Each structure stands twice: as structure tokens, then as C-alpha cells.
């Protein structure tokens, strides 16, 4: 483990190597990792399996998940992280119930320090710049693969052959972009209610570009979406919603039509669920499918 706990906000050169920020949220350690290209710094949340310390020779699967930074600053620590709590609660319950062969290490990807989460995720999770402040997914993907992963996988006993990615909404769109540009970065992709509609479905152009240039796609893809995520007026959002069910079906059909021998892809429409309430059943279905066999 890296030494030298530092007070939250007191950044040092060591933070670029994943220095702990001094917070331990119920077994989760927050490591500050700077992007050497953009100069932005991000907190990365690492939660270890419950049997990690008891098995010092064991290497574990790892789940990297987007939107790990739904956090609110307090005087001494970071105090609110529903996405981490949700992932941890579901993973451990499924493991206790015998539905997962083992618990993965959880790695939450946060937002750039000093920015609101909406600004950070809009830039970092979207594939093209259809308007100012968007289109930085390629740069964030490079930061993830070239900086975050080497730091985290140098500190913890991770099996790089069993990397998983989970993203929801814009996070799912980011996952789709990684899948279509650098598929070997992860073995399994969990895409939750992905915002495939973004920028007039720009992700479909990326899919066509990948298909023209490649004869295979080695990945395990699991997509979930709520049954209520269709084109309709949503009073909660005060406007019309996208037909995300239709988009998921189109995306899956396109990928299946390519005849990629090494691709497995499945989708689940969760009846009666919306963009938020589909997360627990959708993620539980996907992580079980990805890790049931170890």
C-alpha cells in the first residue's frame, strides 16, 4: 500500500501515484490520481472484497464503474456515495446468496476535482463535441487505461484478464465508446440505460467504423434498460424522454449482424422501471451473468 495519508484537499506530488486522501468509507479507500495530460485530478474509490485480507495469494476480478463520485464534501472526508453503496450492497448480497463465484474489487471513477459533477461527466463521458464542454471521452479513456489502471493494478491483487466495466446513462455511453475503440481494455461491459441517442446517435457511426476496420470483437456485453425508458412525456423530467429501449435493441441488432465470432451480447428490458429504478435489477442481472462462472 502507498504510504503517507494526506489531508483531503492537500494535494502533493505523491497524489499522482495514487496517494490515499485520508478517507476510509466503510472499507473503501479514496486515492487521488492526477491526469498527467490534462492536469486534472480525480478521486478513485477502491473497495476490496470481504475475504481480500484472508487470501494474500489470490488475485481478484475487478469492476471499474463510472459515476463513482456522487460524493458530497464534509469537513474531514467525503460523506455521500450512493453509487458505491449500491454496487457494494448488490455485489455482496449476490455473493452471499451464491450467485457470484467471488466478489470483485470495486473501483469507482469519480469526477474532476474543483468541477461540478454535471460538467465533469458531460465532458469525460461523451464521445463527440456536439456543443462546448462535451466530447472528452477519448481523453478520459486514455487517462483510465494509461494512468488509473497501472496505479490501481500495481497496488492491489487484480487479475487483468477479468476486468469489467459498468456505466449507466452517460457512463453506459462511455462504455460503448471504449468497447468500439479499445475493446481489449475490459473483458466484460455492463452498459446500463446507455445514452446512445447522444449527438444524433453518434455512437452508431463509431460502430459502423469499427465494423469496417475489424473482423472480430472480443468482448462480453450486457445491456440493461428500463421498460419505461421509451419516448413519452415524463413529468419528473418535465419533458419528453428518449426511446432508449429502441436504441438498445438497434445497437444489439447491429452488433449481432456483424458476425463477430468472439462477441457475446445480451440485453434485458426491466419491465416497469425507469432510468433510475432500473439500476438495481439491471445491474444485478448483468453482474451475475458476468461473474457467475468466476
mmCIF file of C-alpha atoms in Angstrom:
data_model
loop_
_atom_site.group_PDB
_atom_site.id
_atom_site.type_symbol
_atom_site.label_atom_id
_atom_site.label_comp_id
_atom_site.label_asym_id
_atom_site.label_seq_id
_atom_site.Cartn_x
_atom_site.Cartn_y
_atom_site.Cartn_z
ATOM 1 C CA UNK A 1 0.000 0.000 0.000
ATOM 2 C CA UNK A 2 1.200 3.506 -0.672
ATOM 3 C CA UNK A 3 2.283 5.299 2.443
ATOM 4 C CA UNK A 4 1.562 8.715 3.805
ATOM 5 C CA UNK A 5 -2.065 9.641 4.361
ATOM 6 C CA UNK A 6 -2.705 13.235 3.450
ATOM 7 C CA UNK A 7 -5.486 15.584 4.450
ATOM 8 C CA UNK A 8 -8.293 15.860 1.907
ATOM 9 C CA UNK A 9 -7.594 18.696 -0.466
ATOM 10 C CA UNK A 10 -3.896 18.941 0.423
ATOM 11 C CA UNK A 11 -2.594 17.633 -2.873
ATOM 12 C CA UNK A 12 1.058 16.685 -3.243
ATOM 13 C CA UNK A 13 3.240 15.177 -5.953
ATOM 14 C CA UNK A 14 2.602 11.789 -4.379
ATOM 15 C CA UNK A 15 -1.098 12.075 -5.298
ATOM 16 C CA UNK A 16 -0.218 11.375 -8.896
ATOM 17 C CA UNK A 17 0.763 7.881 -7.793
ATOM 18 C CA UNK A 18 -2.496 7.174 -6.024
ATOM 19 C CA UNK A 19 -1.888 8.581 -2.570
ATOM 20 C CA UNK A 20 -4.766 7.953 -0.148
ATOM 21 C CA UNK A 21 -6.693 11.101 0.726
ATOM 22 C CA UNK A 22 -7.284 10.070 4.331
ATOM 23 C CA UNK A 23 -10.826 8.764 3.864
ATOM 24 C CA UNK A 24 -11.969 5.224 4.538
ATOM 25 C CA UNK A 25 -15.686 4.959 3.785
ATOM 26 C CA UNK A 26 -16.752 1.614 5.199
ATOM 27 C CA UNK A 27 -13.878 -0.333 3.668
ATOM 28 C CA UNK A 28 -13.399 1.980 0.694
ATOM 29 C CA UNK A 29 -10.158 3.887 0.293
ATOM 30 C CA UNK A 30 -10.130 7.047 -1.767
ATOM 31 C CA UNK A 31 -6.990 7.543 -3.884
ATOM 32 C CA UNK A 32 -6.269 10.772 -5.676
ATOM 33 C CA UNK A 33 -4.840 10.157 -9.160
ATOM 34 C CA UNK A 34 -3.932 13.053 -11.435
ATOM 35 C CA UNK A 35 -4.199 13.019 -15.222
ATOM 36 C CA UNK A 36 -0.707 13.919 -16.490
ATOM 37 C CA UNK A 37 -2.143 15.203 -19.771
ATOM 38 C CA UNK A 38 -4.992 17.470 -18.661
ATOM 39 C CA UNK A 39 -3.618 18.254 -15.211
ATOM 40 C CA UNK A 40 -6.986 17.437 -13.654
ATOM 41 C CA UNK A 41 -7.110 15.328 -10.524
ATOM 42 C CA UNK A 42 -9.705 12.664 -9.801
ATOM 43 C CA UNK A 43 -10.522 10.663 -6.696
ATOM 44 C CA UNK A 44 -10.706 6.912 -7.343
ATOM 45 C CA UNK A 45 -12.656 4.775 -4.849
ATOM 46 C CA UNK A 46 -11.328 1.269 -4.183
ATOM 47 C CA UNK A 47 -13.407 -1.252 -2.227
ATOM 48 C CA UNK A 48 -11.836 -4.633 -1.528
ATOM 49 C CA UNK A 49 -13.708 -7.965 -1.272
ATOM 50 C CA UNK A 50 -14.598 -9.096 2.229
ATOM 51 C CA UNK A 51 -12.099 -12.010 2.017
ATOM 52 C CA UNK A 52 -9.246 -9.999 0.478
ATOM 53 C CA UNK A 53 -7.005 -9.901 3.552
ATOM 54 C CA UNK A 54 -7.564 -13.582 4.318
ATOM 55 C CA UNK A 55 -6.270 -14.671 0.881
ATOM 56 C CA UNK A 56 -2.917 -12.945 0.316
ATOM 57 C CA UNK A 57 -2.032 -15.071 -2.711
ATOM 58 C CA UNK A 58 -5.335 -14.642 -4.529
ATOM 59 C CA UNK A 59 -5.964 -12.349 -7.484
ATOM 60 C CA UNK A 60 -9.456 -10.977 -7.991
ATOM 61 C CA UNK A 61 -11.685 -9.818 -10.819
ATOM 62 C CA UNK A 62 -12.144 -6.052 -10.874
ATOM 63 C CA UNK A 63 -15.165 -3.901 -11.679
ATOM 64 C CA UNK A 64 -14.384 -0.351 -12.785
ATOM 65 C CA UNK A 65 -17.546 1.748 -12.642
ATOM 66 C CA UNK A 66 -18.394 5.236 -13.840
ATOM 67 C CA UNK A 67 -20.110 7.852 -11.682
ATOM 68 C CA UNK A 68 -18.234 6.697 -8.622
ATOM 69 C CA UNK A 69 -18.111 10.296 -7.479
ATOM 70 C CA UNK A 70 -21.623 11.079 -6.296
ATOM 71 C CA UNK A 71 -19.916 12.450 -3.220
ATOM 72 C CA UNK A 72 -20.543 15.454 -1.005
ATOM 73 C CA UNK A 73 -17.645 17.121 0.768
ATOM 74 C CA UNK A 74 -17.733 17.386 4.543
ATOM 75 C CA UNK A 75 -15.231 18.918 6.954
ATOM 76 C CA UNK A 76 -12.876 15.947 7.045
ATOM 77 C CA UNK A 77 -13.960 13.374 4.489
ATOM 78 C CA UNK A 78 -16.298 12.504 1.654
ATOM 79 C CA UNK A 79 -19.628 11.537 3.060
ATOM 80 C CA UNK A 80 -22.191 10.596 0.433
ATOM 81 C CA UNK A 81 -21.629 7.962 -2.226
ATOM 82 C CA UNK A 82 -24.847 6.192 -3.264
ATOM 83 C CA UNK A 83 -23.441 4.541 -6.410
ATOM 84 C CA UNK A 84 -20.640 2.912 -4.419
ATOM 85 C CA UNK A 85 -23.040 1.833 -1.698
ATOM 86 C CA UNK A 86 -25.443 0.443 -4.275
ATOM 87 C CA UNK A 87 -22.749 -1.531 -6.103
ATOM 88 C CA UNK A 88 -21.240 -2.826 -2.872
ATOM 89 C CA UNK A 89 -24.595 -3.809 -1.382
ATOM 90 C CA UNK A 90 -25.705 -5.673 -4.503
ATOM 91 C CA UNK A 91 -22.371 -7.413 -5.104
ATOM 92 C CA UNK A 92 -22.084 -8.659 -1.532
ATOM 93 C CA UNK A 93 -25.705 -9.799 -1.373
ATOM 94 C CA UNK A 94 -25.368 -11.720 -4.635
ATOM 95 C CA UNK A 95 -22.166 -13.310 -3.344
ATOM 96 C CA UNK A 96 -23.811 -14.311 -0.051
ATOM 97 C CA UNK A 97 -26.705 -15.810 -1.991
ATOM 98 C CA UNK A 98 -24.278 -17.930 -4.024
ATOM 99 C CA UNK A 99 -24.991 -16.145 -7.316
ATOM 100 C CA UNK A 100 -21.428 -14.831 -7.749
ATOM 101 C CA UNK A 101 -18.438 -17.139 -7.723
ATOM 102 C CA UNK A 102 -16.424 -14.415 -5.974
ATOM 103 C CA UNK A 103 -16.556 -10.745 -5.106
ATOM 104 C CA UNK A 104 -14.722 -8.365 -7.431
ATOM 105 C CA UNK A 105 -12.580 -5.461 -6.366
ATOM 106 C CA UNK A 106 -14.680 -2.337 -6.959
ATOM 107 C CA UNK A 107 -13.034 0.745 -8.468
ATOM 108 C CA UNK A 108 -15.203 3.858 -8.678
ATOM 109 C CA UNK A 109 -14.253 6.540 -11.203
ATOM 110 C CA UNK A 110 -15.044 9.980 -9.853
ATOM 111 C CA UNK A 111 -15.233 13.498 -11.271
ATOM 112 C CA UNK A 112 -12.522 16.102 -11.727
ATOM 113 C CA UNK A 113 -11.772 17.986 -8.533
ATOM 114 C CA UNK A 114 -12.986 21.561 -8.490
ATOM 115 C CA UNK A 115 -15.742 20.879 -11.017
ATOM 116 C CA UNK A 116 -19.422 20.117 -10.599
ATOM 117 C CA UNK A 117 -20.269 16.520 -11.439
ATOM 118 C CA UNK A 118 -22.509 17.580 -14.354
ATOM 119 C CA UNK A 119 -19.648 19.488 -16.000
ATOM 120 C CA UNK A 120 -17.102 16.731 -15.456
ATOM 121 C CA UNK A 121 -19.219 13.806 -16.619
ATOM 122 C CA UNK A 122 -20.612 15.701 -19.633
ATOM 123 C CA UNK A 123 -17.069 16.230 -20.874
ATOM 124 C CA UNK A 124 -15.480 12.940 -19.819
ATOM 125 C CA UNK A 125 -18.248 10.505 -20.768
ATOM 126 C CA UNK A 126 -19.390 11.783 -24.193
ATOM 127 C CA UNK A 127 -17.730 10.660 -27.448
ATOM 128 C CA UNK A 128 -18.109 13.759 -29.632
ATOM 129 C CA UNK A 129 -18.259 17.508 -29.056
ATOM 130 C CA UNK A 130 -21.704 18.355 -30.371
ATOM 131 C CA UNK A 131 -21.540 21.521 -28.235
ATOM 132 C CA UNK A 132 -18.977 23.227 -25.969
ATOM 133 C CA UNK A 133 -17.987 21.242 -22.897
ATOM 134 C CA UNK A 134 -18.620 17.804 -24.403
ATOM 135 C CA UNK A 135 -16.634 15.192 -26.327
ATOM 136 C CA UNK A 136 -13.771 14.338 -23.963
ATOM 137 C CA UNK A 137 -14.386 10.601 -23.653
ATOM 138 C CA UNK A 138 -11.324 9.732 -25.694
ATOM 139 C CA UNK A 139 -9.054 11.684 -23.365
ATOM 140 C CA UNK A 140 -10.715 10.235 -20.280
ATOM 141 C CA UNK A 141 -10.395 6.729 -21.721
ATOM 142 C CA UNK A 142 -6.667 7.304 -22.245
ATOM 143 C CA UNK A 143 -6.342 8.517 -18.652
ATOM 144 C CA UNK A 144 -8.186 5.422 -17.427
ATOM 145 C CA UNK A 145 -6.133 2.940 -19.422
ATOM 146 C CA UNK A 146 -2.698 4.572 -19.177
ATOM 147 C CA UNK A 147 -2.780 6.115 -15.707
ATOM 148 C CA UNK A 148 -5.552 4.821 -13.445
ATOM 149 C CA UNK A 149 -5.267 1.126 -14.254
ATOM 150 C CA UNK A 150 -1.474 0.900 -13.863
ATOM 151 C CA UNK A 151 -1.673 2.650 -10.488
ATOM 152 C CA UNK A 152 -4.581 0.614 -9.131
ATOM 153 C CA UNK A 153 -3.367 -2.710 -10.508
ATOM 154 C CA UNK A 154 0.087 -2.056 -9.122
ATOM 155 C CA UNK A 155 -1.340 -1.614 -5.636
ATOM 156 C CA UNK A 156 -3.970 -4.356 -5.459
ATOM 157 C CA UNK A 157 -4.092 -8.038 -6.422
ATOM 158 C CA UNK A 158 -6.134 -7.700 -9.585
ATOM 159 C CA UNK A 159 -6.443 -10.300 -12.327
ATOM 160 C CA UNK A 160 -6.176 -8.206 -15.521
ATOM 161 C CA UNK A 161 -7.833 -10.998 -17.513
ATOM 162 C CA UNK A 162 -11.038 -10.383 -15.590
ATOM 163 C CA UNK A 163 -11.662 -6.672 -15.885
ATOM 164 C CA UNK A 164 -15.251 -5.475 -16.055
ATOM 165 C CA UNK A 165 -16.687 -2.047 -16.814
ATOM 166 C CA UNK A 166 -20.036 -0.739 -15.605
ATOM 167 C CA UNK A 167 -21.547 2.554 -16.680
ATOM 168 C CA UNK A 168 -25.092 3.895 -16.502
ATOM 169 C CA UNK A 169 -26.613 6.612 -18.707
ATOM 170 C CA UNK A 170 -23.675 8.762 -19.910
ATOM 171 C CA UNK A 171 -21.466 6.171 -18.175
ATOM 172 C CA UNK A 172 -23.003 3.491 -20.397
ATOM 173 C CA UNK A 173 -22.257 5.660 -23.417
ATOM 174 C CA UNK A 174 -18.631 5.880 -22.284
ATOM 175 C CA UNK A 175 -18.561 2.086 -22.007
ATOM 176 C CA UNK A 176 -19.909 1.752 -25.543
ATOM 177 C CA UNK A 177 -17.176 4.056 -26.809
ATOM 178 C CA UNK A 178 -14.456 2.007 -25.092
ATOM 179 C CA UNK A 179 -15.996 -1.181 -26.498
ATOM 180 C CA UNK A 180 -15.831 0.171 -30.054
ATOM 181 C CA UNK A 181 -12.362 1.727 -29.888
ATOM 182 C CA UNK A 182 -10.340 -0.312 -27.388
ATOM 183 C CA UNK A 183 -12.348 -3.471 -26.651
ATOM 184 C CA UNK A 184 -9.450 -5.322 -25.026
ATOM 185 C CA UNK A 185 -9.366 -2.872 -22.137
ATOM 186 C CA UNK A 186 -12.104 -4.940 -20.430
ATOM 187 C CA UNK A 187 -13.383 -8.466 -20.722
ATOM 188 C CA UNK A 188 -16.995 -7.621 -19.879
ATOM 189 C CA UNK A 189 -19.006 -4.464 -20.491
ATOM 190 C CA UNK A 190 -22.128 -3.692 -18.455
ATOM 191 C CA UNK A 191 -23.969 -0.870 -20.212
ATOM 192 C CA UNK A 192 -26.897 0.424 -18.182
ATOM 193 C CA UNK A 193 -29.523 2.545 -19.954
ATOM 194 C CA UNK A 194 -26.754 3.874 -22.215
ATOM 195 C CA UNK A 195 -27.328 7.321 -23.730
ATOM 196 C CA UNK A 196 -26.922 6.024 -27.274
ATOM 197 C CA UNK A 197 -29.124 8.899 -28.508
ATOM 198 C CA UNK A 198 -26.372 11.423 -27.743
ATOM 199 C CA UNK A 199 -25.381 13.722 -30.655
ATOM 200 C CA UNK A 200 -27.867 12.162 -33.085
ATOM 201 C CA UNK A 201 -26.697 8.635 -32.233
ATOM 202 C CA UNK A 202 -23.041 9.343 -32.954
ATOM 203 C CA UNK A 203 -22.126 6.029 -31.314
ATOM 204 C CA UNK A 204 -23.721 4.193 -34.260
ATOM 205 C CA UNK A 205 -21.243 5.873 -36.607
ATOM 206 C CA UNK A 206 -18.454 4.590 -34.367
ATOM 207 C CA UNK A 207 -19.981 1.119 -34.515
ATOM 208 C CA UNK A 208 -20.012 1.241 -38.330
ATOM 209 C CA UNK A 209 -16.405 2.480 -38.383
ATOM 210 C CA UNK A 210 -15.322 -0.388 -36.131
ATOM 211 C CA UNK A 211 -17.146 -2.957 -38.277
ATOM 212 C CA UNK A 212 -15.464 -1.699 -41.451
ATOM 213 C CA UNK A 213 -11.999 -1.932 -39.916
ATOM 214 C CA UNK A 214 -12.294 -5.149 -37.886
ATOM 215 C CA UNK A 215 -13.380 -8.725 -38.411
ATOM 216 C CA UNK A 216 -13.851 -9.622 -34.767
ATOM 217 C CA UNK A 217 -14.808 -8.085 -31.428
ATOM 218 C CA UNK A 218 -13.643 -9.983 -28.367
ATOM 219 C CA UNK A 219 -15.960 -8.889 -25.564
ATOM 220 C CA UNK A 220 -18.829 -9.946 -23.338
ATOM 221 C CA UNK A 221 -21.518 -7.235 -23.478
ATOM 222 C CA UNK A 222 -24.528 -6.988 -21.175
ATOM 223 C CA UNK A 223 -27.005 -4.155 -21.661
ATOM 224 C CA UNK A 224 -29.994 -3.337 -19.463
ATOM 225 C CA UNK A 225 -32.661 -0.658 -19.796
ATOM 226 C CA UNK A 226 -35.916 0.152 -18.031
ATOM 227 C CA UNK A 227 -39.154 -0.775 -19.747
ATOM 228 C CA UNK A 228 -40.452 2.762 -19.172
ATOM 229 C CA UNK A 229 -37.467 4.307 -20.978
ATOM 230 C CA UNK A 230 -39.400 4.930 -24.150
ATOM 231 C CA UNK A 231 -40.377 8.122 -25.926
ATOM 232 C CA UNK A 232 -43.016 9.674 -23.658
ATOM 233 C CA UNK A 233 -43.700 12.725 -21.553
ATOM 234 C CA UNK A 234 -42.056 12.329 -18.173
ATOM 235 C CA UNK A 235 -43.484 14.738 -15.573
ATOM 236 C CA UNK A 236 -40.493 14.080 -13.311
ATOM 237 C CA UNK A 237 -38.144 15.378 -16.015
ATOM 238 C CA UNK A 238 -40.649 17.947 -17.296
ATOM 239 C CA UNK A 239 -40.187 16.888 -20.867
ATOM 240 C CA UNK A 240 -40.093 14.076 -23.386
ATOM 241 C CA UNK A 241 -37.720 11.165 -22.889
ATOM 242 C CA UNK A 242 -35.626 9.309 -25.446
ATOM 243 C CA UNK A 243 -36.606 5.882 -26.792
ATOM 244 C CA UNK A 244 -33.747 4.152 -25.018
ATOM 245 C CA UNK A 245 -35.398 0.733 -25.304
ATOM 246 C CA UNK A 246 -35.446 1.105 -29.076
ATOM 247 C CA UNK A 247 -31.857 2.347 -29.102
ATOM 248 C CA UNK A 248 -30.644 -0.664 -27.108
ATOM 249 C CA UNK A 249 -32.417 -3.053 -29.462
ATOM 250 C CA UNK A 250 -30.936 -1.314 -32.501
ATOM 251 C CA UNK A 251 -27.413 -1.355 -31.040
ATOM 252 C CA UNK A 252 -27.644 -5.030 -30.115
ATOM 253 C CA UNK A 253 -29.072 -5.977 -33.510
ATOM 254 C CA UNK A 254 -26.292 -4.121 -35.328
ATOM 255 C CA UNK A 255 -23.527 -5.799 -33.361
ATOM 256 C CA UNK A 256 -25.073 -9.234 -33.784
ATOM 257 C CA UNK A 257 -25.386 -8.667 -37.527
ATOM 258 C CA UNK A 258 -21.611 -8.242 -37.883
ATOM 259 C CA UNK A 259 -20.899 -11.908 -37.228
ATOM 260 C CA UNK A 260 -18.085 -11.228 -34.745
ATOM 261 C CA UNK A 261 -17.109 -14.712 -33.531
ATOM 262 C CA UNK A 262 -15.706 -13.612 -30.172
ATOM 263 C CA UNK A 263 -18.581 -11.308 -29.229
ATOM 264 C CA UNK A 264 -21.318 -12.327 -26.841
ATOM 265 C CA UNK A 265 -24.058 -9.766 -26.298
ATOM 266 C CA UNK A 266 -27.289 -9.913 -24.330
ATOM 267 C CA UNK A 267 -29.824 -7.330 -23.257
ATOM 268 C CA UNK A 268 -32.539 -7.053 -20.632
ATOM 269 C CA UNK A 269 -35.543 -4.742 -20.621
ATOM 270 C CA UNK A 270 -36.692 -4.440 -16.999
ATOM 271 C CA UNK A 271 -40.500 -4.075 -17.012
ATOM 272 C CA UNK A 272 -41.990 -1.138 -15.142
ATOM 273 C CA UNK A 273 -38.653 0.516 -14.374
ATOM 274 C CA UNK A 274 -37.440 3.977 -15.326
ATOM 275 C CA UNK A 275 -33.977 5.437 -15.848
ATOM 276 C CA UNK A 276 -33.169 5.336 -12.137
ATOM 277 C CA UNK A 277 -35.148 2.382 -10.774
ATOM 278 C CA UNK A 278 -33.801 0.005 -13.409
ATOM 279 C CA UNK A 279 -30.322 0.112 -11.850
ATOM 280 C CA UNK A 280 -30.674 -2.463 -9.018
ATOM 281 C CA UNK A 281 -32.349 -5.241 -11.046
ATOM 282 C CA UNK A 282 -30.434 -4.447 -14.219
ATOM 283 C CA UNK A 283 -27.025 -4.359 -12.591
ATOM 284 C CA UNK A 284 -27.787 -7.484 -10.516
ATOM 285 C CA UNK A 285 -28.712 -9.385 -13.690
ATOM 286 C CA UNK A 286 -25.596 -8.220 -15.530
ATOM 287 C CA UNK A 287 -23.008 -8.749 -12.799
ATOM 288 C CA UNK A 288 -24.444 -12.212 -12.140
ATOM 289 C CA UNK A 289 -24.148 -13.079 -15.818
ATOM 290 C CA UNK A 290 -20.575 -11.769 -15.892
ATOM 291 C CA UNK A 291 -19.246 -13.385 -12.707
ATOM 292 C CA UNK A 292 -21.395 -16.420 -12.021
ATOM 293 C CA UNK A 293 -18.764 -18.636 -13.583
ATOM 294 C CA UNK A 294 -15.813 -16.897 -11.923
#
